[in-house]
Amino acid sequence: MKKRCLAFLLLLSLVTVGVFASGDQESADSGKEKVVLRMGSWRMDDVAQMEAVLAEFTKTHPGIEILFQPTNPPDYNATLRLQLESGTGPDIMYARSYATGIQLFEDGYLSDLTSLPGLDTTYSEGNRAPWMTKDGKNFAIPFTAVSHGVFYNKDIFKELGLSIPESWSDFLSVCKKIKAAGYIPVANSLGDEWDINEVVFMNLAPNFIGGREGRLAYDEGKTPFNDKKVVALFQAMASLAPYLPEGFEALTYNDSNALFATGQAAMYFDGSWTLGTFSDVDFDWGVFAPPAPDGQKVHYICFHPDAGMAINSSTKYPEEAKIFLEWLGSPEGAQVLAENLPMGMFPMSNIAVEIEDLHAKEFLSLNEGRQLDVRWAWPELLGGDPSGYNLMMEGSIGVVTGRITPKQAADNLQEGLAKWYPPAQKW
């Protein structure tokens, strides 16, 4: 079955190449000197948005046309590798972050973009890190990211005279008042396990472990994974339990969405990708940054990479591909992205952009004055058995349901990682 599947994917890639080879010939026959680049992607839902972006690029670069050719998301990694191995890969492509992208680069399929003009000044080191090797080579430019925060019902906050909480104790105080008024304080649940891990634990983590600098201390073995900061993080997770919906153990992510959308829940930990879900609700709502531990002066936001943009090392048109990547990092390109990317996805450059949608604008503005970092498990802890992702998820569920203590959850994280992750074996 596996061989038949791979054969099908290879056939699909060859058919695709045939289509575009025909397009190139038509261009040549017309006598126009236009370079046609193919762009690979896993975002099949974004065809209209990306075609709008590419059309804007071609307006100022009429000699270059880029064709957006997304692949079914679950098939993207396998299809792309087959295309690259067979010499039929796209000229430019969405690049996975961290290990998956690094492997393609180390296998020689992606161009080294370290010397791309403006790379260091347009994108912060933290934003470049997901597409950077350990020796500092960049194999893609940062393209899009999603942000994390807390949605809140402004009407309920106004009715109860509540202010946006700045600290964790403020947050719990707000939860208590909301519950006393008969509303559900926090809509999140456990029915879909990834929910409590990715949109709550990962949302809170940067503030509790000290952002990127703090995360690197754990990932590099300078700090054990069960220190007091991690215990405090799991303690914060445990403290949410009284304020979650009744029956939260079985409710799903969609159920949580519905509880907030119908005004039954006053707050909801989630990501910017959900912005469109609440566009038609009949109450006023907004988003605030996740509260930090009491007394902490530096605050953080989980701003997580979705995609980078890479160049095929075998493309016939490397200069044209670089021109496109440089344009993405220009003020014009950044603004075009801000205006056309799917709602809740944001460009990752340092360039200030104007966003029309007020809620998306409010979400992105949370980054101002705060430091940014990615979801904790992604850079180093997704591999191995048990993975850091699973240990964090099991710990979160364990403390929220009261089956284990925050200290036990932190110890389980340290002990589980020590089974395979060398930096954790130092403790």
Short mmCIF file of C-alpha atoms in Angstrom, two decimals:
data_model
loop_
_atom_site.label_atom_id
_atom_site.label_comp_id
_atom_site.label_asym_id
_atom_site.label_seq_id
_atom_site.Cartn_x
_atom_site.Cartn_y
_atom_site.Cartn_z
CA MET A 1 0.00 0.00 0.00
CA LYS A 2 2.83 2.40 0.91
CA LYS A 3 4.55 1.83 -2.45
CA ARG A 4 1.25 2.38 -4.30
CA CYS A 5 0.72 5.62 -2.38
CA LEU A 6 4.21 6.89 -3.15
CA ALA A 7 3.79 5.97 -6.81
CA PHE A 8 0.54 7.91 -6.93
CA LEU A 9 2.14 10.98 -5.37
CA LEU A 10 5.04 10.82 -7.83
CA LEU A 11 2.60 10.51 -10.74
CA LEU A 12 0.67 13.46 -9.38
CA SER A 13 3.84 15.53 -9.20
CA LEU A 14 4.80 14.61 -12.77
CA VAL A 15 1.32 15.50 -14.05
CA THR A 16 1.59 18.82 -12.26
CA VAL A 17 4.96 19.50 -13.85
CA GLY A 18 3.47 18.67 -17.23
CA VAL A 19 0.78 21.27 -16.75
CA PHE A 20 3.26 24.00 -15.93
CA ALA A 21 5.71 22.93 -18.59
CA SER A 22 2.88 23.57 -21.00
CA GLY A 23 2.32 27.00 -19.46
CA ASP A 24 5.98 27.91 -19.98
CA GLN A 25 5.76 26.86 -23.61
CA GLU A 26 2.68 29.01 -24.17
CA SER A 27 4.56 31.96 -22.72
CA ALA A 28 7.49 31.27 -25.00
CA ASP A 29 5.23 30.90 -28.02
CA SER A 30 3.66 34.26 -27.31
CA GLY A 31 7.05 35.88 -27.58
CA LYS A 32 6.87 37.44 -24.11
CA GLU A 33 10.00 37.21 -22.01
CA LYS A 34 8.26 36.28 -18.81
CA VAL A 35 9.66 33.94 -16.19
CA VAL A 36 7.05 31.65 -14.67
CA LEU A 37 7.76 30.36 -11.17
CA ARG A 38 5.79 27.69 -9.39
CA MET A 39 5.04 28.04 -5.68
CA GLY A 40 4.41 24.97 -3.51
CA SER A 41 2.28 25.22 -0.38
CA TRP A 42 0.17 23.21 2.05
CA ARG A 43 -2.45 25.98 2.30
CA MET A 44 -5.21 24.85 -0.05
CA ASP A 45 -7.70 27.14 1.69
CA ASP A 46 -5.76 30.24 0.73
CA VAL A 47 -5.79 30.10 -3.06
CA ALA A 48 -7.72 33.34 -3.55
CA GLN A 49 -5.67 35.23 -0.96
CA MET A 50 -2.31 34.12 -2.31
CA GLU A 51 -3.30 34.74 -5.91
CA ALA A 52 -4.17 38.29 -4.85
CA VAL A 53 -0.72 38.66 -3.25
CA LEU A 54 1.03 37.30 -6.33
CA ALA A 55 -0.99 39.55 -8.62
CA GLU A 56 0.22 42.58 -6.66
CA PHE A 57 3.81 41.38 -7.02
CA THR A 58 3.46 40.97 -10.78
CA LYS A 59 2.11 44.52 -11.09
CA THR A 60 5.53 45.86 -10.13
CA HIS A 61 7.49 42.94 -11.59
CA PRO A 62 5.76 42.24 -14.92
CA GLY A 63 8.53 39.95 -16.08
CA ILE A 64 7.85 37.42 -13.31
CA GLU A 65 4.67 35.42 -12.89
CA ILE A 66 4.20 33.10 -9.91
CA LEU A 67 1.68 30.28 -9.97
CA PHE A 68 0.32 29.16 -6.61
CA GLN A 69 0.13 25.36 -6.54
CA PRO A 70 -0.92 24.09 -3.08
CA THR A 71 -0.96 20.44 -2.08
CA ASN A 72 -3.40 18.66 0.21
CA PRO A 73 -1.94 19.51 3.65
CA PRO A 74 -1.42 15.94 4.94
CA ASP A 75 0.40 15.04 1.69
CA TYR A 76 2.59 18.13 1.48
CA ASN A 77 5.76 16.85 3.10
CA ALA A 78 5.81 13.56 1.17
CA THR A 79 4.79 15.13 -2.13
CA LEU A 80 7.35 17.92 -1.85
CA ARG A 81 10.17 15.52 -1.06
CA LEU A 82 9.25 13.31 -4.02
CA GLN A 83 9.16 16.33 -6.30
CA LEU A 84 12.51 17.59 -5.05
CA GLU A 85 14.13 14.15 -5.30
CA SER A 86 12.87 13.71 -8.85
CA GLY A 87 13.92 17.21 -9.94
CA THR A 88 10.34 18.38 -10.42
CA GLY A 89 9.96 20.49 -7.28
CA PRO A 90 8.46 23.99 -7.27
CA ASP A 91 10.78 26.98 -7.68
CA ILE A 92 9.69 28.53 -4.39
CA MET A 93 7.79 26.88 -1.60
CA TYR A 94 6.31 27.13 1.87
CA ALA A 95 8.91 25.77 4.29
CA ARG A 96 8.16 23.85 7.45
CA SER A 97 9.86 25.18 10.56
CA TYR A 98 12.53 23.44 12.62
CA ALA A 99 13.48 19.79 12.01
CA THR A 100 11.39 19.10 8.88
CA GLY A 101 12.67 22.16 7.07
CA ILE A 102 16.22 21.74 8.29
CA GLN A 103 16.29 18.17 6.94
CA LEU A 104 15.37 19.34 3.43
CA PHE A 105 18.09 21.98 3.60
CA GLU A 106 20.71 19.54 4.84
CA ASP A 107 19.70 17.15 2.05
CA GLY A 108 20.56 19.92 -0.42
CA TYR A 109 17.08 20.74 -1.71
CA LEU A 110 16.74 24.29 -0.36
CA SER A 111 18.90 27.30 -1.18
CA ASP A 112 21.06 28.98 1.43
CA LEU A 113 19.47 32.41 1.96
CA THR A 114 21.84 33.61 4.67
CA SER A 115 23.19 36.39 2.46
CA LEU A 116 19.79 37.53 1.16
CA PRO A 117 19.83 41.36 1.32
CA GLY A 118 17.96 42.74 4.31
CA LEU A 119 17.38 39.39 5.97
CA ASP A 120 19.04 40.39 9.27
CA THR A 121 17.37 43.79 9.47
CA THR A 122 13.90 42.87 8.22
CA TYR A 123 13.37 39.87 10.50
CA SER A 124 14.33 39.46 14.14
CA GLU A 125 16.61 36.61 15.17
CA GLY A 126 13.71 35.04 17.04
CA ASN A 127 11.53 35.10 13.93
CA ARG A 128 14.34 33.70 11.76
CA ALA A 129 15.18 30.92 14.22
CA PRO A 130 12.54 28.40 13.03
CA TRP A 131 14.23 28.34 9.61
CA MET A 132 17.82 28.54 10.76
CA THR A 133 20.35 25.75 11.29
CA LYS A 134 22.37 25.48 14.48
CA ASP A 135 25.38 27.00 12.68
CA GLY A 136 23.34 30.07 11.72
CA LYS A 137 22.41 29.37 8.08
CA ASN A 138 18.97 30.55 6.93
CA PHE A 139 17.12 28.28 4.52
CA ALA A 140 13.86 30.27 4.37
CA ILE A 141 12.58 33.72 5.21
CA PRO A 142 9.91 34.09 7.90
CA PHE A 143 6.57 34.37 6.11
CA THR A 144 3.46 34.02 8.28
CA ALA A 145 2.68 33.51 11.96
CA VAL A 146 -0.32 33.15 14.23
CA SER A 147 -0.66 34.76 17.63
CA HIS A 148 -2.07 33.59 20.95
CA GLY A 149 -4.18 35.49 23.44
CA VAL A 150 -7.39 35.55 25.45
CA PHE A 151 -10.69 36.43 23.79
CA TYR A 152 -13.10 38.23 26.10
CA ASN A 153 -16.70 39.37 26.04
CA LYS A 154 -16.57 43.13 26.49
CA ASP A 155 -20.27 43.34 27.26
CA ILE A 156 -19.90 40.98 30.23
CA PHE A 157 -16.81 42.81 31.44
CA LYS A 158 -18.70 46.11 31.22
CA GLU A 159 -21.76 44.69 32.96
CA LEU A 160 -19.64 43.40 35.85
CA GLY A 161 -17.29 46.40 35.99
CA LEU A 162 -14.22 44.31 35.21
CA SER A 163 -10.86 45.45 33.86
CA ILE A 164 -8.45 43.46 31.73
CA PRO A 165 -6.28 41.46 34.16
CA GLU A 166 -2.54 42.10 34.05
CA SER A 167 -1.33 39.46 36.50
CA TRP A 168 -2.33 35.86 37.13
CA SER A 169 -3.89 36.66 40.49
CA ASP A 170 -5.87 39.46 38.81
CA PHE A 171 -7.03 36.93 36.24
CA LEU A 172 -8.24 34.49 38.89
CA SER A 173 -10.00 37.33 40.70
CA VAL A 174 -11.82 38.23 37.48
CA CYS A 175 -12.73 34.56 36.98
CA LYS A 176 -14.22 34.44 40.49
CA LYS A 177 -16.41 37.50 39.88
CA ILE A 178 -17.60 36.19 36.52
CA LYS A 179 -18.53 32.83 38.01
CA ALA A 180 -20.40 34.52 40.85
CA ALA A 181 -22.45 36.43 38.27
CA GLY A 182 -23.58 33.18 36.65
CA TYR A 183 -21.37 33.16 33.57
CA ILE A 184 -18.72 30.59 32.60
CA PRO A 185 -15.39 32.34 33.21
CA VAL A 186 -13.24 30.34 30.74
CA ALA A 187 -14.62 28.40 27.76
CA ASN A 188 -11.73 25.96 27.23
CA SER A 189 -12.13 22.21 27.71
CA LEU A 190 -10.32 18.87 27.55
CA GLY A 191 -12.35 16.85 25.02
CA ASP A 192 -9.79 17.63 22.32
CA GLU A 193 -6.51 17.16 24.15
CA TRP A 194 -4.48 19.43 21.88
CA ASP A 195 -6.74 22.33 22.87
CA ILE A 196 -5.63 22.52 26.50
CA ASN A 197 -2.01 22.06 25.43
CA GLU A 198 -1.63 24.33 22.41
CA VAL A 199 -4.01 27.16 23.18
CA VAL A 200 -3.77 27.30 26.97
CA PHE A 201 -0.48 25.78 28.20
CA MET A 202 1.58 27.08 25.23
CA ASN A 203 -0.26 30.40 25.54
CA LEU A 204 0.79 30.81 29.17
CA ALA A 205 4.26 29.26 28.95
CA PRO A 206 6.33 32.21 27.62
CA ASN A 207 5.30 34.40 30.57
CA PHE A 208 6.02 31.71 33.15
CA ILE A 209 9.35 30.41 31.81
CA GLY A 210 10.81 33.75 30.68
CA GLY A 211 10.16 33.84 26.93
CA ARG A 212 12.77 32.83 24.38
CA GLU A 213 15.71 33.31 26.72
CA GLY A 214 14.07 31.19 29.38
CA ARG A 215 13.05 28.51 26.89
CA LEU A 216 16.59 28.25 25.56
CA ALA A 217 17.85 27.72 29.13
CA TYR A 218 15.67 24.59 29.39
CA ASP A 219 16.34 23.40 25.85
CA GLU A 220 20.11 23.79 26.26
CA GLY A 221 20.27 21.97 29.58
CA LYS A 222 21.03 25.02 31.73
CA THR A 223 17.83 24.55 33.75
CA PRO A 224 15.94 21.38 34.73
CA PHE A 225 12.46 21.00 33.31
CA ASN A 226 10.98 20.68 36.80
CA ASP A 227 12.25 23.91 38.33
CA LYS A 228 9.97 26.28 40.25
CA LYS A 229 8.94 28.18 37.12
CA VAL A 230 7.59 25.05 35.47
CA VAL A 231 5.83 24.05 38.69
CA ALA A 232 4.24 27.54 38.76
CA LEU A 233 3.14 27.10 35.14
CA PHE A 234 1.40 23.82 35.93
CA GLN A 235 -0.04 25.41 39.09
CA ALA A 236 -1.58 28.13 36.91
CA MET A 237 -3.10 25.42 34.73
CA ALA A 238 -4.53 23.69 37.81
CA SER A 239 -6.02 26.94 39.08
CA LEU A 240 -8.21 27.15 35.97
CA ALA A 241 -10.21 24.05 36.87
CA PRO A 242 -12.94 25.77 38.98
CA TYR A 243 -13.61 28.23 36.18
CA LEU A 244 -13.96 25.89 33.20
CA PRO A 245 -17.39 24.83 31.86
CA GLU A 246 -19.36 22.10 33.59
CA GLY A 247 -18.39 18.79 32.02
CA PHE A 248 -15.20 20.30 30.58
CA GLU A 249 -13.56 16.85 30.54
CA ALA A 250 -15.74 15.81 27.58
CA LEU A 251 -16.39 19.10 25.78
CA THR A 252 -14.55 19.59 22.48
CA TYR A 253 -12.73 22.52 20.93
CA ASN A 254 -15.81 23.32 18.85
CA ASP A 255 -17.97 23.18 22.00
CA SER A 256 -15.67 25.75 23.61
CA ASN A 257 -15.91 27.94 20.54
CA ALA A 258 -19.69 27.77 20.78
CA LEU A 259 -19.75 28.64 24.49
CA PHE A 260 -17.87 31.85 23.81
CA ALA A 261 -19.72 32.65 20.58
CA THR A 262 -23.11 32.35 22.29
CA GLY A 263 -22.10 34.60 25.17
CA GLN A 264 -22.23 31.85 27.80
CA ALA A 265 -18.49 32.09 28.52
CA ALA A 266 -16.76 35.40 29.22
CA MET A 267 -13.19 34.44 28.22
CA TYR A 268 -11.52 31.97 25.90
CA PHE A 269 -7.85 31.10 25.46
CA ASP A 270 -7.21 30.64 21.75
CA GLY A 271 -5.27 31.81 18.72
CA SER A 272 -5.68 34.45 16.05
CA TRP A 273 -6.79 31.80 13.57
CA THR A 274 -10.20 31.83 15.29
CA LEU A 275 -10.85 35.53 14.62
CA GLY A 276 -13.26 34.87 11.76
CA THR A 277 -15.34 32.52 13.91
CA PHE A 278 -16.68 35.42 15.96
CA SER A 279 -17.22 37.94 13.19
CA ASP A 280 -21.03 37.69 13.40
CA VAL A 281 -21.67 37.33 17.13
CA ASP A 282 -24.17 39.76 18.67
CA PHE A 283 -21.94 41.13 21.42
CA ASP A 284 -18.84 43.28 21.65
CA TRP A 285 -15.63 41.33 22.11
CA GLY A 286 -11.89 41.79 22.09
CA VAL A 287 -8.65 40.06 22.96
CA PHE A 288 -6.05 40.64 25.66
CA ALA A 289 -2.56 39.29 26.31
CA PRO A 290 -2.24 36.25 28.60
CA PRO A 291 -1.64 37.41 32.19
CA ALA A 292 1.88 37.13 33.58
CA PRO A 293 2.93 35.85 37.02
CA ASP A 294 2.45 38.42 39.75
CA GLY A 295 5.13 41.09 39.86
CA GLN A 296 6.72 40.20 36.53
CA LYS A 297 7.72 43.31 34.61
CA VAL A 298 8.57 41.80 31.22
CA HIS A 299 5.57 40.31 29.44
CA TYR A 300 5.54 37.88 26.54
CA ILE A 301 3.30 36.77 23.68
CA CYS A 302 3.32 33.38 21.97
CA PHE A 303 3.74 34.40 18.31
CA HIS A 304 4.11 31.11 16.54
CA PRO A 305 5.47 30.59 13.01
CA ASP A 306 3.15 29.05 10.46
CA ALA A 307 5.31 29.09 7.32
CA GLY A 308 8.60 30.26 5.91
CA MET A 309 9.33 30.80 2.21
CA ALA A 310 12.23 28.87 0.62
CA ILE A 311 13.83 28.57 -2.80
CA ASN A 312 14.48 25.29 -4.59
CA SER A 313 18.27 24.90 -4.86
CA SER A 314 17.73 23.46 -8.37
CA THR A 315 15.45 26.17 -9.73
CA LYS A 316 16.36 27.56 -13.13
CA TYR A 317 15.42 31.01 -11.90
CA PRO A 318 17.23 31.68 -8.60
CA GLU A 319 17.55 35.42 -9.19
CA GLU A 320 13.85 35.86 -9.94
CA ALA A 321 12.97 33.76 -6.89
CA LYS A 322 15.19 35.96 -4.70
CA ILE A 323 13.56 39.07 -6.12
CA PHE A 324 10.21 37.75 -4.92
CA LEU A 325 11.50 36.94 -1.44
CA GLU A 326 13.09 40.39 -1.16
CA TRP A 327 9.77 41.91 -2.20
CA LEU A 328 7.98 39.98 0.56
CA GLY A 329 10.33 41.65 3.03
CA SER A 330 9.86 45.14 1.59
CA PRO A 331 7.39 47.66 3.04
CA GLU A 332 5.21 47.18 -0.04
CA GLY A 333 5.26 43.39 0.23
CA ALA A 334 4.59 43.40 3.98
CA GLN A 335 1.57 45.66 3.50
CA VAL A 336 0.24 43.50 0.66
CA LEU A 337 0.53 40.46 2.92
CA ALA A 338 -1.21 42.27 5.78
CA GLU A 339 -4.11 43.12 3.47
CA ASN A 340 -4.47 39.72 1.84
CA LEU A 341 -3.39 36.95 4.18
CA PRO A 342 -6.21 34.88 5.70
CA MET A 343 -7.62 36.54 8.81
CA GLY A 344 -5.51 35.76 11.86
CA MET A 345 -2.28 35.18 9.96
CA PHE A 346 0.28 37.94 10.17
CA PRO A 347 3.48 38.80 8.27
CA MET A 348 6.61 38.19 10.35
CA SER A 349 8.81 41.11 9.32
CA ASN A 350 9.73 44.06 11.55
CA ILE A 351 7.88 46.42 9.21
CA ALA A 352 4.83 48.16 10.62
CA VAL A 353 1.70 47.40 8.61
CA GLU A 354 -1.86 48.62 8.55
CA ILE A 355 -4.55 45.99 9.12
CA GLU A 356 -8.11 46.89 8.25
CA ASP A 357 -9.98 44.38 10.40
CA LEU A 358 -10.25 45.89 13.87
CA HIS A 359 -10.09 42.60 15.74
CA ALA A 360 -7.07 41.36 13.77
CA LYS A 361 -5.46 44.75 14.36
CA GLU A 362 -6.16 44.48 18.08
CA PHE A 363 -4.68 40.96 18.17
CA LEU A 364 -1.47 42.00 16.42
CA SER A 365 -1.15 45.09 18.61
CA LEU A 366 -0.67 42.79 21.63
CA ASN A 367 2.89 42.29 20.36
CA GLU A 368 3.71 45.94 20.99
CA GLY A 369 5.81 46.40 24.10
CA ARG A 370 6.04 42.67 24.69
CA GLN A 371 8.64 40.06 23.76
CA LEU A 372 7.72 37.19 21.47
CA ASP A 373 8.41 33.49 21.45
CA VAL A 374 7.12 30.30 19.85
CA ARG A 375 5.23 27.39 21.38
CA TRP A 376 7.62 25.80 23.86
CA ALA A 377 7.68 22.24 22.53
CA TRP A 378 8.24 23.03 18.86
CA PRO A 379 11.96 23.85 18.46
CA GLU A 380 13.52 20.87 20.26
CA LEU A 381 10.96 18.73 22.09
CA LEU A 382 8.59 17.35 19.44
CA GLY A 383 10.76 14.33 18.65
CA GLY A 384 11.69 11.51 20.99
CA ASP A 385 9.55 9.21 23.08
CA PRO A 386 7.82 10.49 25.10
CA SER A 387 7.77 13.82 23.30
CA GLY A 388 7.81 17.07 25.19
CA TYR A 389 4.50 17.91 23.52
CA ASN A 390 2.81 14.82 24.98
CA LEU A 391 4.37 15.29 28.40
CA MET A 392 3.15 18.89 28.56
CA MET A 393 -0.32 17.83 27.38
CA GLU A 394 -0.54 14.94 29.85
CA GLY A 395 0.69 17.20 32.64
CA SER A 396 -1.86 19.89 31.78
CA ILE A 397 -4.73 17.41 31.72
CA GLY A 398 -3.46 15.77 34.89
CA VAL A 399 -3.38 18.95 36.95
CA VAL A 400 -6.65 20.34 35.59
CA THR A 401 -8.46 17.11 36.47
CA GLY A 402 -6.67 16.90 39.83
CA ARG A 403 -5.13 13.49 39.13
CA ILE A 404 -1.58 14.78 39.73
CA THR A 405 -0.05 17.80 41.44
CA PRO A 406 1.78 20.59 39.57
CA LYS A 407 5.05 19.31 41.08
CA GLN A 408 4.34 15.81 39.77
CA ALA A 409 3.54 17.21 36.32
CA ALA A 410 6.85 19.07 36.26
CA ASP A 411 8.74 16.01 37.50
CA ASN A 412 7.09 13.88 34.82
CA LEU A 413 8.21 16.37 32.18
CA GLN A 414 11.80 16.27 33.42
CA GLU A 415 11.91 12.49 33.82
CA GLY A 416 10.21 11.81 30.49
CA LEU A 417 12.54 14.07 28.53
CA ALA A 418 15.58 12.63 30.31
CA LYS A 419 14.82 9.29 28.65
CA TRP A 420 15.91 10.62 25.25
CA TYR A 421 16.83 14.33 25.31
CA PRO A 422 20.51 14.85 26.26
CA PRO A 423 20.14 18.34 27.81
CA ALA A 424 17.53 16.93 30.23
CA GLN A 425 19.91 14.14 31.22
CA LYS A 426 22.21 16.66 32.94
CA TRP A 427 19.80 16.79 35.89
#
